[in-house]
């Protein structure tokens, strides 16, 4: 084989290798949900140590006591805002409904191309918030909590995974993607700390254990 053809063959092989690599990138998770970055593990441990430990009470809870979804920007309500934030190449119509796009759910590692396959999870569930202090809040504060796009409290995830989580805390439920658990507990503690919510003893024990491995 001449040096010319040898160089040409190497050049073609190099191009093919680059092409294969680019295809692998495109076929991987299209995006990770854009949850606002939680506080560091060290800060979360400090926050957790300061949270009140108390027995939870579900007495009087009604989801309607936490108004959702409110208008966040233009014609976009909270759900639509989070879908746009957390997706890739999201296209919306004049009413801000997502008509196309791609969403990666960090809880279970699934990727979806239909907005109807996504729920917007309240990372700290509304019922959990009620149990740990929100029962004493005004409706306005509960509305702010339920539609908080500033703290790491709202995230687009696979709908049946969100439904499986329901109102459980980290002592009872965690994302199946283990690499996301540190982010999840850091966010959980940050939200509880910001809103002055308590933790029960099992919840604090679980959070302490997960944060120790962050």
mmCIF file of N, CA and C in Angstrom, residues 17 50 54 72 86 95 105 185:
data_model
loop_
_atom_site.group_PDB
_atom_site.id
_atom_site.type_symbol
_atom_site.label_atom_id
_atom_site.label_comp_id
_atom_site.label_asym_id
_atom_site.label_seq_id
_atom_site.Cartn_x
_atom_site.Cartn_y
_atom_site.Cartn_z
ATOM 1 N N UNK A 17 -14.564 7.552 13.001
ATOM 2 C CA UNK A 17 -14.530 7.521 14.469
ATOM 3 C C UNK A 17 -15.210 8.745 15.053
ATOM 4 N N UNK A 50 -30.062 22.272 61.573
ATOM 5 C CA UNK A 50 -30.830 23.350 62.194
ATOM 6 C C UNK A 50 -32.343 23.143 62.093
ATOM 7 N N UNK A 54 -39.901 17.051 64.279
ATOM 8 C CA UNK A 54 -41.258 17.013 64.844
ATOM 9 C C UNK A 54 -42.077 15.920 64.191
ATOM 10 N N UNK A 72 -46.684 32.445 35.234
ATOM 11 C CA UNK A 72 -45.309 32.772 35.603
ATOM 12 C C UNK A 72 -44.724 33.839 34.686
ATOM 13 N N UNK A 86 -36.990 22.746 31.360
ATOM 14 C CA UNK A 86 -36.347 21.450 31.545
ATOM 15 C C UNK A 86 -36.167 20.654 30.257
ATOM 16 N N UNK A 95 -50.421 29.629 23.195
ATOM 17 C CA UNK A 95 -50.910 29.498 24.567
ATOM 18 C C UNK A 95 -49.835 28.947 25.499
ATOM 19 N N UNK A 105 -35.822 12.658 32.132
ATOM 20 C CA UNK A 105 -36.278 12.583 33.522
ATOM 21 C C UNK A 105 -35.150 12.035 34.397
ATOM 22 N N UNK A 185 -31.424 15.083 47.580
ATOM 23 C CA UNK A 185 -31.474 15.375 49.024
ATOM 24 C C UNK A 185 -30.957 16.776 49.331
#
